[in-house]
Amino acid sequence: MFTNFSNSNFSHPIACIMKKLFPFFILICFAFHSPLDTTPGAKKKANKPAAKKHTITVYTTAENTELRISQTATLEFTQFGQPKETEPCIFVDPSKKFQTLVGIGGALTDAAAETFALLPKAKQDELIKAYYDRKEGIGFSLARTHIHSCDFSSESYTYIQEGDSALKSFNIDHDRKYKIPLIKQAIAATGNKLLLFATPWSPPAFMKTNNSMLHGGKLKDEYKHSWAHYYVKFIKTYEKEGIPIWGLSVQNEPMAVQTWESCNYTGEDERDFIKNFLGPALHNNGLADKKLMAWDHNRDLLYQRASTVLDDPQAAKYIWGIGFHWYEDWTGGGKIFDNVQRVHEAYPKTHLMFTEGCAESFNPASIHQWKFGETYGRSMINDFNDGTVGWTDWNILLDEKGGPNHVGNFCFAPVHADTKTGELTYLSSFYYIGQFSKFIRPGAKRIISSSSRGQLLTTAFENPDGKLVVVVMNQSDQKLPYRLWIKGKAAETESLPHSIATLIVD
C-alpha cells in the first residue's frame, strides 16, 4: 500500500521533500514499467524475432527417367531429435568447415577444339552454354589445356623449330586455328572468371634421351634450363593473346611410358627440376603467382611422389599443390581414394587437385550406359571428402569416334558430337558432374555430410552466399527414403535408384 504523501497534516521535513518529489517519482515508475494486461490468464509476451524458415530445393538426375538436373522437390525442416537405426539419415554439420573449392571443370584440348570447329554455329553456342552458363548450363569454372601436342591432338607438334634450345622460333600459330578460339569462348562465357592451368606431355624430341616425343624417355640434363623457360614462354605468349594462365603442372603422367607424348621423371627428378630450374624460372620472370602442381598422375603412387617433392623445403616452396588422375584401377583393383586422404593428412597446407579422368576404350554402343555418370559421382564425392580443392575432367567434347587422337587412344567424353550431322549426345557423366559444378561454387567451404546408409554417398559445401549444398548419390537398385538432418531438425525425402541429387538449403 502506497503512503499518501499529499496529506497536508504530514509536516516532517523529510516528508516535505518527498511531497515535492512525489510527482517525479510517479513519472519514473510509469516510464520503467510496461503496461499490465489485466485480462484473466494473460501472460507477458516476449518480443523474440521469428526464426528463419529454411527451405530445401532438390535437383535430381536418375536412370530410367527423364530427370536430368531437374527440380524434383521443395522440402521443409521439422523438429526431429535422435534418429533410430531404422530411420536413414544424411547428417550435415555446417559448423565443421574444411577446404575451399577452387573450381570444377574440364579440359580444352586440340581434340575438343577441332571437333567444336566442325559443329554448326547453333550447336557451338549450345555446347558453350551447356558447359559454362550458370543458369542454363552446369557452370564450369576450371579448365586444363596442354602445352603443345598430346595424344588428343591430330598430330605431334611443338612451338619451336627442332633443335632451337634458345627458343627463338617460339610461336603458337598452331593453337590459333582451333584451340585458342575455343578457350576464348569458354572464358567469355564465364564472365572472364575461368581458371586455366596448363600441362606438357613431352618436351621436344631433341631435348629427350630417346630423341622422340613419344614412348617415354627422359629430359636431358643439358636442356633442363631451356625446357623450364619453355613454360615461361608459353604462359607469357598465351597471356599476350588474352588468355590468363592460372596454374601449371610439371609433367603429365611422369611415370608412364606411353605410345603417345610422354616423358618420365622419378620423384627425385621432378623434385630437382622444380627446385633448380622450373621454380626459379617462374619466380625470376614475374610468374611466382602461378599455381605449380607436381605429380599429375594416378592415386597409386600419390603419397610417395608427394612426400618426395614436399619433404625438400627448397622444392616445396615453389609447389602450390599435387595433381592426380584416376586410372590406377588399370591393375584390376579399385580406385584408391584413401591415398588422397593420406596426402591431405600429412601435408594439410598443400592443395590437392584432380587434374584428369575419363572413361577409356570408346565404344559407340556403350555411350548411353549409366555407369559412366556413377564413376564420376563416386570419384568426386570421395575426392572432395578427402580434401581435394578442384576437380577437372578430361576432354569436354570428342567426336563420334572418341577422338581425334593421333595414336588411336579413343575415349569417352561427357559430350560427343556427330560431325556429319552436327548432333550432340550428352552422356550421364555430363549430368553427374553438373550436379556438383552447377551448385557448388568457387569459394565454397566443404562441411560435414555423413550418411547412415552404405548405399548413399554424400558430400556437402557451404557456398559463399551462405547456402548449403548437399549431394546425395544412390548406387543401389532401390528407392531409399531418408532424412536430411541438421542440428535436431530433419526433412523427409527419397533417393531414386541409381540417382544423384543436390539439395540446396536456403
Short mmCIF file of C-alpha atoms in Angstrom, two decimals:
data_model
loop_
_atom_site.label_atom_id
_atom_site.label_comp_id
_atom_site.label_asym_id
_atom_site.label_seq_id
_atom_site.Cartn_x
_atom_site.Cartn_y
_atom_site.Cartn_z
CA MET A 1 0.00 0.00 0.00
CA PHE A 2 1.45 3.38 -1.06
CA THR A 3 1.83 6.11 1.64
CA ASN A 4 -0.26 9.20 0.89
CA PHE A 5 2.48 11.83 0.72
CA SER A 6 -0.06 14.55 -0.24
CA ASN A 7 -1.62 14.65 3.27
CA SER A 8 -1.31 18.33 4.40
CA ASN A 9 -1.13 17.29 8.09
CA PHE A 10 2.13 15.35 7.48
CA SER A 11 4.76 18.05 8.06
CA HIS A 12 8.06 16.22 8.84
CA PRO A 13 10.99 17.89 6.90
CA ILE A 14 11.81 14.69 5.02
CA ALA A 15 8.15 14.27 4.28
CA CYS A 16 8.03 17.77 2.83
CA ILE A 17 10.89 16.96 0.49
CA MET A 18 9.23 13.69 -0.56
CA LYS A 19 5.95 15.54 -1.09
CA LYS A 20 7.69 17.82 -3.58
CA LEU A 21 9.41 14.88 -5.38
CA PHE A 22 6.30 12.68 -5.47
CA PRO A 23 5.14 13.71 -9.00
CA PHE A 24 8.60 12.87 -10.39
CA PHE A 25 8.57 9.50 -8.60
CA ILE A 26 5.26 8.62 -10.23
CA LEU A 27 6.58 9.53 -13.71
CA ILE A 28 9.68 7.39 -13.24
CA CYS A 29 7.59 4.42 -12.14
CA PHE A 30 5.44 4.62 -15.26
CA ALA A 31 8.48 5.14 -17.52
CA PHE A 32 10.18 1.93 -16.38
CA HIS A 33 7.19 -0.40 -16.18
CA SER A 34 5.33 -1.97 -19.11
CA PRO A 35 1.53 -1.73 -19.00
CA LEU A 36 -0.06 -4.68 -17.33
CA ASP A 37 -2.51 -6.90 -19.17
CA THR A 38 -5.17 -7.49 -16.54
CA THR A 39 -7.07 -9.98 -18.65
CA PRO A 40 -7.53 -13.17 -16.57
CA GLY A 41 -4.95 -15.82 -17.51
CA ALA A 42 -2.94 -13.41 -19.68
CA LYS A 43 0.87 -13.89 -19.89
CA LYS A 44 3.53 -11.37 -20.78
CA LYS A 45 4.68 -11.86 -24.41
CA ALA A 46 8.41 -11.81 -25.27
CA ASN A 47 9.45 -9.80 -28.33
CA LYS A 48 11.52 -12.58 -29.97
CA PRO A 49 12.32 -12.39 -33.68
CA ALA A 50 10.75 -15.17 -35.71
CA ALA A 51 13.21 -17.96 -36.53
CA LYS A 52 14.21 -18.14 -40.20
CA LYS A 53 12.34 -20.86 -42.00
CA HIS A 54 14.78 -22.76 -44.18
CA THR A 55 13.58 -24.38 -47.38
CA ILE A 56 15.31 -27.15 -49.32
CA THR A 57 15.21 -27.35 -53.10
CA VAL A 58 16.08 -30.72 -54.63
CA TYR A 59 17.54 -31.29 -58.11
CA THR A 60 17.84 -34.85 -59.41
CA THR A 61 19.40 -36.92 -62.19
CA ALA A 62 18.19 -40.54 -62.29
CA GLU A 63 18.49 -43.59 -64.52
CA ASN A 64 15.39 -44.77 -66.42
CA THR A 65 13.72 -41.38 -66.00
CA GLU A 66 13.67 -38.06 -67.84
CA LEU A 67 15.25 -36.36 -64.83
CA ARG A 68 18.45 -34.52 -65.76
CA ILE A 69 19.42 -31.97 -63.10
CA SER A 70 15.67 -31.44 -62.76
CA GLN A 71 13.96 -29.74 -59.83
CA THR A 72 12.03 -32.53 -58.14
CA ALA A 73 11.00 -31.34 -54.68
CA THR A 74 10.81 -28.50 -52.18
CA LEU A 75 11.20 -29.60 -48.59
CA GLU A 76 10.91 -28.06 -45.14
CA PHE A 77 12.54 -28.94 -41.85
CA THR A 78 10.61 -30.15 -38.81
CA GLN A 79 11.84 -30.93 -35.32
CA PHE A 80 13.41 -34.39 -35.27
CA GLY A 81 15.64 -35.47 -32.41
CA GLN A 82 17.57 -38.71 -32.13
CA PRO A 83 17.02 -40.85 -35.26
CA LYS A 84 16.55 -44.57 -34.89
CA GLU A 85 18.79 -47.02 -36.71
CA THR A 86 15.79 -47.81 -38.90
CA GLU A 87 15.47 -44.16 -39.99
CA PRO A 88 18.12 -43.45 -42.69
CA CYS A 89 19.67 -40.01 -42.48
CA ILE A 90 22.21 -37.75 -44.13
CA PHE A 91 23.71 -35.81 -41.22
CA VAL A 92 25.06 -32.36 -42.11
CA ASP A 93 27.09 -30.18 -39.74
CA PRO A 94 27.77 -26.68 -41.17
CA SER A 95 29.84 -25.72 -38.12
CA LYS A 96 32.69 -28.01 -39.22
CA LYS A 97 34.44 -26.42 -42.23
CA PHE A 98 37.31 -27.70 -44.33
CA GLN A 99 38.96 -26.90 -47.68
CA THR A 100 37.87 -24.11 -50.02
CA LEU A 101 36.76 -25.07 -53.52
CA VAL A 102 38.85 -23.66 -56.38
CA GLY A 103 36.52 -24.90 -59.11
CA ILE A 104 35.16 -27.74 -61.24
CA GLY A 105 35.67 -28.09 -64.98
CA GLY A 106 37.17 -29.95 -67.92
CA ALA A 107 40.00 -29.90 -70.46
CA LEU A 108 40.09 -27.70 -73.55
CA THR A 109 42.19 -29.87 -75.86
CA ASP A 110 43.03 -29.90 -79.56
CA ALA A 111 40.55 -32.76 -79.96
CA ALA A 112 37.75 -30.80 -78.30
CA ALA A 113 38.57 -27.68 -80.30
CA GLU A 114 38.83 -29.44 -83.66
CA THR A 115 35.52 -31.22 -83.06
CA PHE A 116 33.92 -27.98 -81.90
CA ALA A 117 35.02 -26.22 -85.12
CA LEU A 118 33.10 -28.78 -87.21
CA LEU A 119 29.78 -28.04 -85.49
CA PRO A 120 27.12 -25.67 -86.83
CA LYS A 121 27.14 -22.29 -85.06
CA ALA A 122 23.92 -23.10 -83.19
CA LYS A 123 25.43 -26.29 -81.78
CA GLN A 124 28.62 -24.48 -80.82
CA ASP A 125 26.54 -21.98 -78.88
CA GLU A 126 24.59 -24.82 -77.28
CA LEU A 127 27.76 -26.54 -76.09
CA ILE A 128 29.32 -23.39 -74.65
CA LYS A 129 26.10 -22.57 -72.82
CA ALA A 130 25.70 -26.14 -71.60
CA TYR A 131 29.14 -26.17 -70.01
CA TYR A 132 29.78 -22.59 -68.91
CA ASP A 133 26.46 -20.84 -68.30
CA ARG A 134 25.46 -20.95 -64.62
CA LYS A 135 21.72 -20.62 -65.17
CA GLU A 136 21.14 -22.66 -68.33
CA GLY A 137 24.21 -24.89 -68.08
CA ILE A 138 26.40 -26.53 -65.46
CA GLY A 139 28.63 -23.57 -64.68
CA PHE A 140 32.18 -24.87 -65.25
CA SER A 141 34.76 -22.62 -63.57
CA LEU A 142 38.02 -24.51 -64.11
CA ALA A 143 39.88 -25.72 -67.22
CA ARG A 144 43.03 -27.53 -68.26
CA THR A 145 44.91 -27.35 -71.53
CA HIS A 146 48.11 -28.87 -72.91
CA ILE A 147 51.43 -27.22 -73.79
CA HIS A 148 51.93 -28.20 -77.47
CA SER A 149 50.66 -31.63 -78.53
CA CYS A 150 49.22 -34.50 -76.53
CA ASP A 151 47.57 -37.74 -77.65
CA PHE A 152 44.28 -35.86 -78.14
CA SER A 153 45.81 -33.84 -80.96
CA SER A 154 45.67 -34.73 -84.65
CA GLU A 155 49.47 -34.74 -84.86
CA SER A 156 52.60 -34.25 -82.78
CA TYR A 157 53.96 -30.71 -82.79
CA THR A 158 55.87 -28.18 -80.69
CA TYR A 159 56.10 -24.39 -80.62
CA ILE A 160 59.73 -24.24 -81.79
CA GLN A 161 61.86 -25.49 -84.64
CA GLU A 162 63.68 -28.74 -83.86
CA GLY A 163 66.99 -28.02 -82.15
CA ASP A 164 66.15 -24.46 -81.10
CA SER A 165 67.21 -24.62 -77.46
CA ALA A 166 67.32 -20.80 -77.30
CA LEU A 167 63.57 -20.79 -78.08
CA LYS A 168 64.00 -18.00 -80.65
CA SER A 169 61.46 -19.59 -83.01
CA PHE A 170 58.77 -19.95 -80.32
CA ASN A 171 55.27 -19.27 -81.62
CA ILE A 172 51.78 -20.60 -81.01
CA ASP A 173 50.37 -20.29 -84.53
CA HIS A 174 49.17 -23.90 -84.36
CA ASP A 175 46.87 -23.10 -81.44
CA ARG A 176 45.38 -20.01 -83.06
CA LYS A 177 43.39 -22.08 -85.54
CA TYR A 178 41.25 -24.16 -83.17
CA LYS A 179 42.27 -24.28 -79.53
CA ILE A 180 42.69 -20.61 -78.70
CA PRO A 181 39.29 -19.60 -80.19
CA LEU A 182 37.57 -22.30 -78.09
CA ILE A 183 39.40 -21.25 -74.93
CA LYS A 184 38.43 -17.62 -75.51
CA GLN A 185 34.76 -18.53 -75.94
CA ALA A 186 34.84 -20.54 -72.71
CA ILE A 187 36.49 -17.68 -70.82
CA ALA A 188 33.95 -15.16 -72.15
CA ALA A 189 31.03 -17.42 -71.20
CA THR A 190 32.19 -17.41 -67.57
CA GLY A 191 32.46 -13.63 -67.44
CA ASN A 192 36.27 -13.89 -67.64
CA LYS A 193 36.35 -15.93 -64.43
CA LEU A 194 37.56 -19.26 -65.86
CA LEU A 195 40.73 -20.55 -64.17
CA LEU A 196 43.00 -22.24 -66.72
CA PHE A 197 46.02 -24.42 -65.98
CA ALA A 198 48.44 -25.94 -68.49
CA THR A 199 50.39 -29.19 -68.68
CA PRO A 200 53.09 -30.54 -71.04
CA TRP A 201 53.00 -34.15 -72.24
CA SER A 202 56.59 -34.12 -73.51
CA PRO A 203 59.50 -31.79 -74.22
CA PRO A 204 60.59 -31.52 -77.89
CA ALA A 205 62.28 -34.67 -79.18
CA PHE A 206 65.82 -33.24 -79.27
CA MET A 207 65.64 -32.47 -75.54
CA LYS A 208 64.99 -36.11 -74.62
CA THR A 209 67.12 -39.20 -74.12
CA ASN A 210 65.11 -41.25 -76.66
CA ASN A 211 65.03 -38.44 -79.25
CA SER A 212 61.26 -38.80 -79.56
CA MET A 213 58.25 -37.05 -78.08
CA LEU A 214 56.59 -40.45 -77.78
CA HIS A 215 57.34 -43.62 -75.78
CA GLY A 216 58.62 -42.05 -72.56
CA GLY A 217 62.28 -41.13 -72.38
CA LYS A 218 63.74 -38.54 -70.04
CA LEU A 219 64.68 -34.88 -70.19
CA LYS A 220 68.40 -34.47 -70.92
CA ASP A 221 70.38 -32.57 -68.29
CA GLU A 222 71.70 -30.04 -70.79
CA TYR A 223 68.18 -28.94 -71.74
CA LYS A 224 66.62 -28.54 -68.29
CA HIS A 225 67.21 -24.78 -68.27
CA SER A 226 65.79 -24.39 -71.77
CA TRP A 227 62.75 -26.57 -71.02
CA ALA A 228 61.98 -24.60 -67.85
CA HIS A 229 61.93 -21.40 -69.87
CA TYR A 230 59.63 -23.05 -72.42
CA TYR A 231 56.88 -22.95 -69.75
CA VAL A 232 57.61 -19.26 -69.19
CA LYS A 233 57.38 -18.58 -72.93
CA PHE A 234 54.09 -20.45 -73.16
CA ILE A 235 52.50 -18.57 -70.26
CA LYS A 236 53.59 -15.14 -71.43
CA THR A 237 52.63 -15.79 -75.06
CA TYR A 238 49.18 -17.07 -74.12
CA GLU A 239 48.62 -14.11 -71.83
CA LYS A 240 49.50 -11.74 -74.67
CA GLU A 241 46.69 -13.48 -76.58
CA GLY A 242 44.30 -12.51 -73.79
CA ILE A 243 44.29 -15.92 -72.09
CA PRO A 244 45.36 -15.75 -68.43
CA ILE A 245 47.15 -18.85 -67.15
CA TRP A 246 46.21 -19.52 -63.53
CA GLY A 247 48.49 -22.50 -62.97
CA LEU A 248 50.53 -25.35 -64.42
CA SER A 249 51.78 -28.82 -63.67
CA VAL A 250 55.28 -30.09 -64.29
CA GLN A 251 54.51 -33.14 -66.43
CA ASN A 252 51.51 -35.24 -67.39
CA GLU A 253 51.79 -38.78 -66.01
CA PRO A 254 55.54 -38.76 -65.33
CA MET A 255 55.77 -42.49 -64.55
CA ALA A 256 54.03 -43.74 -67.72
CA VAL A 257 55.75 -44.88 -70.90
CA GLN A 258 53.01 -44.24 -73.46
CA THR A 259 52.71 -44.73 -77.21
CA TRP A 260 51.88 -41.01 -77.34
CA GLU A 261 53.68 -37.94 -75.96
CA SER A 262 55.24 -38.83 -72.62
CA CYS A 263 58.31 -38.12 -70.51
CA ASN A 264 59.47 -39.87 -67.37
CA TYR A 265 60.56 -38.31 -64.09
CA THR A 266 61.30 -40.14 -60.85
CA GLY A 267 60.27 -38.35 -57.69
CA GLU A 268 63.82 -37.13 -57.28
CA ASP A 269 63.96 -35.98 -60.92
CA GLU A 270 60.79 -33.93 -60.54
CA ARG A 271 61.84 -32.53 -57.17
CA ASP A 272 65.20 -31.36 -58.50
CA PHE A 273 63.75 -29.96 -61.74
CA ILE A 274 61.30 -27.88 -59.69
CA LYS A 275 63.92 -26.81 -57.18
CA ASN A 276 66.74 -25.96 -59.57
CA PHE A 277 65.04 -24.98 -62.83
CA LEU A 278 61.29 -24.57 -63.13
CA GLY A 279 60.62 -22.87 -59.78
CA PRO A 280 63.40 -20.28 -60.22
CA ALA A 281 62.44 -19.69 -63.87
CA LEU A 282 58.86 -18.84 -62.91
CA HIS A 283 59.89 -16.62 -60.00
CA ASN A 284 62.63 -14.80 -61.90
CA ASN A 285 60.24 -13.97 -64.73
CA GLY A 286 57.43 -12.45 -62.74
CA LEU A 287 55.33 -15.65 -62.64
CA ALA A 288 55.61 -16.52 -58.95
CA ASP A 289 51.81 -16.24 -58.62
CA LYS A 290 51.20 -19.18 -60.97
CA LYS A 291 49.97 -22.26 -59.10
CA LEU A 292 52.56 -25.01 -59.68
CA MET A 293 51.46 -28.62 -59.25
CA ALA A 294 53.62 -31.74 -59.06
CA TRP A 295 52.82 -35.39 -59.90
CA ASP A 296 49.73 -35.15 -62.18
CA HIS A 297 49.42 -38.94 -62.34
CA ASN A 298 47.38 -41.67 -60.63
CA ARG A 299 46.41 -42.12 -56.99
CA ASP A 300 48.52 -45.28 -56.64
CA LEU A 301 51.91 -43.58 -56.18
CA LEU A 302 50.40 -40.32 -54.96
CA TYR A 303 51.76 -40.35 -51.43
CA GLN A 304 55.24 -41.46 -52.43
CA ARG A 305 55.57 -38.70 -55.02
CA ALA A 306 54.06 -36.04 -52.76
CA SER A 307 56.38 -36.88 -49.89
CA THR A 308 59.44 -36.91 -52.17
CA VAL A 309 58.88 -33.40 -53.51
CA LEU A 310 57.33 -31.83 -50.40
CA ASP A 311 59.85 -33.09 -47.86
CA ASP A 312 62.50 -30.95 -49.56
CA PRO A 313 61.87 -27.36 -48.40
CA GLN A 314 63.76 -25.92 -51.36
CA ALA A 315 61.41 -27.65 -53.79
CA ALA A 316 58.29 -27.36 -51.64
CA LYS A 317 58.50 -23.56 -51.50
CA TYR A 318 57.60 -23.45 -55.21
CA ILE A 319 54.78 -26.02 -55.06
CA TRP A 320 51.15 -24.92 -54.65
CA GLY A 321 49.63 -28.38 -54.98
CA ILE A 322 49.67 -32.00 -56.05
CA GLY A 323 47.65 -33.10 -59.09
CA PHE A 324 46.29 -36.61 -59.57
CA HIS A 325 44.34 -38.83 -62.01
CA TRP A 326 42.02 -41.82 -61.52
CA TYR A 327 43.44 -44.54 -63.80
CA GLU A 328 45.07 -46.62 -61.02
CA ASP A 329 42.40 -49.28 -61.49
CA TRP A 330 44.21 -50.47 -64.65
CA THR A 331 45.57 -53.24 -62.41
CA GLY A 332 42.10 -54.72 -61.92
CA GLY A 333 41.80 -53.31 -58.41
CA GLY A 334 39.54 -50.45 -57.46
CA LYS A 335 40.19 -46.76 -57.17
CA ILE A 336 42.45 -45.93 -54.22
CA PHE A 337 40.67 -42.94 -52.71
CA ASP A 338 42.42 -43.32 -49.34
CA ASN A 339 45.74 -42.22 -50.83
CA VAL A 340 44.30 -38.74 -51.40
CA GLN A 341 43.42 -38.55 -47.72
CA ARG A 342 46.89 -39.76 -46.72
CA VAL A 343 48.47 -36.81 -48.54
CA HIS A 344 45.96 -34.39 -47.07
CA GLU A 345 46.67 -35.69 -43.56
CA ALA A 346 50.44 -35.45 -43.97
CA TYR A 347 50.55 -32.14 -45.90
CA PRO A 348 47.38 -30.22 -44.97
CA LYS A 349 48.65 -26.92 -46.40
CA THR A 350 49.26 -28.41 -49.85
CA HIS A 351 46.35 -28.20 -52.29
CA LEU A 352 45.08 -31.40 -53.88
CA MET A 353 43.74 -31.10 -57.42
CA PHE A 354 42.08 -33.79 -59.53
CA THR A 355 43.54 -33.00 -62.95
CA GLU A 356 42.28 -35.73 -65.29
CA GLY A 357 39.85 -38.61 -65.60
CA CYS A 358 37.82 -40.19 -68.40
CA ALA A 359 36.23 -43.47 -69.41
CA GLU A 360 38.64 -45.23 -71.76
CA SER A 361 38.24 -47.53 -74.79
CA PHE A 362 35.50 -45.76 -76.72
CA ASN A 363 32.63 -47.89 -78.00
CA PRO A 364 29.63 -46.07 -79.52
CA ALA A 365 27.33 -48.91 -78.45
CA SER A 366 28.08 -48.07 -74.79
CA ILE A 367 27.51 -44.34 -74.98
CA HIS A 368 24.22 -44.39 -73.04
CA GLN A 369 25.43 -46.61 -70.20
CA TRP A 370 24.67 -45.17 -66.78
CA LYS A 371 27.90 -46.44 -65.24
CA PHE A 372 29.87 -43.50 -66.63
CA GLY A 373 27.98 -40.99 -64.53
CA GLU A 374 28.25 -43.10 -61.40
CA THR A 375 32.01 -43.43 -61.86
CA TYR A 376 32.28 -39.66 -61.89
CA GLY A 377 29.93 -39.17 -58.93
CA ARG A 378 31.72 -41.74 -56.80
CA SER A 379 35.10 -40.20 -57.54
CA MET A 380 34.02 -36.61 -56.97
CA ILE A 381 32.35 -37.37 -53.64
CA ASN A 382 35.32 -39.34 -52.34
CA ASP A 383 37.93 -36.88 -53.61
CA PHE A 384 36.17 -33.87 -52.11
CA ASN A 385 35.69 -35.65 -48.79
CA ASP A 386 39.41 -36.48 -48.82
CA GLY A 387 40.43 -32.82 -49.15
CA THR A 388 40.52 -32.11 -52.90
CA VAL A 389 40.10 -28.41 -53.79
CA GLY A 390 39.36 -28.72 -57.52
CA TRP A 391 38.15 -31.35 -59.97
CA THR A 392 38.95 -31.37 -63.69
CA ASP A 393 37.50 -33.77 -66.24
CA TRP A 394 39.44 -34.66 -69.40
CA ASN A 395 38.14 -33.62 -72.89
CA ILE A 396 34.92 -31.60 -72.72
CA LEU A 397 34.00 -32.79 -76.24
CA LEU A 398 35.01 -35.60 -78.61
CA ASP A 399 33.73 -36.77 -81.97
CA GLU A 400 31.70 -39.84 -82.92
CA LYS A 401 34.87 -41.97 -82.84
CA GLY A 402 36.10 -40.83 -79.44
CA GLY A 403 38.76 -38.59 -80.94
CA PRO A 404 40.52 -37.14 -82.77
CA ASN A 405 43.56 -38.86 -81.30
CA HIS A 406 46.72 -39.29 -83.35
CA VAL A 407 47.63 -42.66 -81.81
CA GLY A 408 44.15 -44.16 -81.70
CA ASN A 409 43.67 -43.80 -77.93
CA PHE A 410 39.94 -43.15 -78.34
CA CYS A 411 37.97 -42.39 -75.17
CA PHE A 412 34.62 -41.18 -73.88
CA ALA A 413 33.80 -37.57 -73.03
CA PRO A 414 30.71 -36.17 -71.28
CA VAL A 415 29.57 -34.85 -74.67
CA HIS A 416 30.10 -36.41 -78.10
CA ALA A 417 29.44 -34.77 -81.44
CA ASP A 418 28.42 -36.44 -84.67
CA THR A 419 30.50 -34.33 -87.03
CA LYS A 420 28.42 -35.47 -90.01
CA THR A 421 25.05 -34.38 -88.62
CA GLY A 422 26.19 -31.83 -86.02
CA GLU A 423 24.17 -33.52 -83.30
CA LEU A 424 25.38 -33.57 -79.70
CA THR A 425 24.96 -36.50 -77.31
CA TYR A 426 25.12 -35.80 -73.59
CA LEU A 427 26.28 -38.76 -71.50
CA SER A 428 25.25 -39.48 -67.92
CA SER A 429 28.68 -38.20 -66.88
CA PHE A 430 27.75 -34.68 -68.02
CA TYR A 431 24.77 -34.60 -65.68
CA TYR A 432 26.58 -36.20 -62.75
CA ILE A 433 29.38 -33.61 -62.97
CA GLY A 434 26.74 -30.91 -63.31
CA GLN A 435 25.06 -31.94 -60.06
CA PHE A 436 28.23 -30.60 -58.41
CA SER A 437 29.51 -27.83 -60.70
CA LYS A 438 26.20 -26.03 -61.19
CA PHE A 439 25.53 -25.62 -57.49
CA ILE A 440 28.87 -25.74 -55.61
CA ARG A 441 30.64 -22.52 -56.48
CA PRO A 442 34.28 -21.40 -56.23
CA GLY A 443 34.99 -20.21 -52.72
CA ALA A 444 32.62 -22.74 -51.16
CA LYS A 445 33.79 -24.44 -47.96
CA ARG A 446 33.34 -28.17 -47.55
CA ILE A 447 31.32 -29.11 -44.47
CA ILE A 448 30.49 -32.41 -42.78
CA SER A 449 27.98 -34.66 -44.52
CA SER A 450 27.65 -38.18 -43.12
CA SER A 451 25.44 -40.98 -44.38
CA SER A 452 23.86 -43.69 -42.22
CA ARG A 453 23.45 -45.98 -45.26
CA GLY A 454 26.21 -47.52 -47.37
CA GLN A 455 24.04 -47.22 -50.48
CA LEU A 456 24.05 -43.41 -50.16
CA LEU A 457 27.25 -41.48 -50.78
CA THR A 458 27.36 -37.83 -49.80
CA THR A 459 29.41 -34.65 -49.63
CA ALA A 460 28.41 -31.08 -48.78
CA PHE A 461 29.61 -27.50 -49.07
CA GLU A 462 28.62 -24.07 -47.83
CA ASN A 463 28.64 -21.57 -50.69
CA PRO A 464 29.97 -18.02 -50.28
CA ASP A 465 26.35 -16.79 -50.13
CA GLY A 466 25.70 -18.99 -47.08
CA LYS A 467 23.53 -21.58 -48.83
CA LEU A 468 24.27 -25.22 -48.05
CA VAL A 469 24.71 -27.64 -50.96
CA VAL A 470 24.36 -31.34 -50.14
CA VAL A 471 24.99 -34.02 -52.78
CA VAL A 472 23.49 -37.49 -52.26
CA MET A 473 24.21 -40.36 -54.67
CA ASN A 474 22.29 -43.65 -54.63
CA GLN A 475 24.37 -46.52 -56.03
CA SER A 476 21.68 -49.14 -55.49
CA ASP A 477 18.73 -50.58 -57.42
CA GLN A 478 16.34 -49.49 -54.65
CA LYS A 479 14.36 -46.36 -53.91
CA LEU A 480 15.61 -45.24 -50.50
CA PRO A 481 13.70 -42.88 -48.21
CA TYR A 482 15.90 -40.77 -45.94
CA ARG A 483 16.00 -37.56 -43.94
CA LEU A 484 18.33 -34.61 -44.33
CA TRP A 485 19.20 -33.95 -40.66
CA ILE A 486 20.80 -30.73 -39.38
CA LYS A 487 21.06 -29.93 -35.65
CA GLY A 488 17.92 -31.69 -34.50
CA LYS A 489 15.76 -30.78 -37.47
CA ALA A 490 15.08 -33.00 -40.46
CA ALA A 491 13.36 -33.02 -43.82
CA GLU A 492 11.98 -36.21 -45.36
CA THR A 493 12.73 -37.13 -48.97
CA GLU A 494 13.72 -40.14 -51.06
CA SER A 495 16.57 -41.18 -53.33
CA LEU A 496 15.65 -42.86 -56.61
CA PRO A 497 17.54 -45.98 -57.80
CA HIS A 498 20.86 -45.11 -59.49
CA SER A 499 20.43 -41.39 -58.98
CA ILE A 500 22.27 -38.34 -57.79
CA ALA A 501 20.54 -35.41 -56.10
CA THR A 502 21.66 -31.97 -55.00
CA LEU A 503 19.81 -30.43 -52.05
CA ILE A 504 20.08 -26.65 -51.67
CA VAL A 505 19.34 -25.39 -48.15
CA ASP A 506 18.38 -21.73 -48.34
#
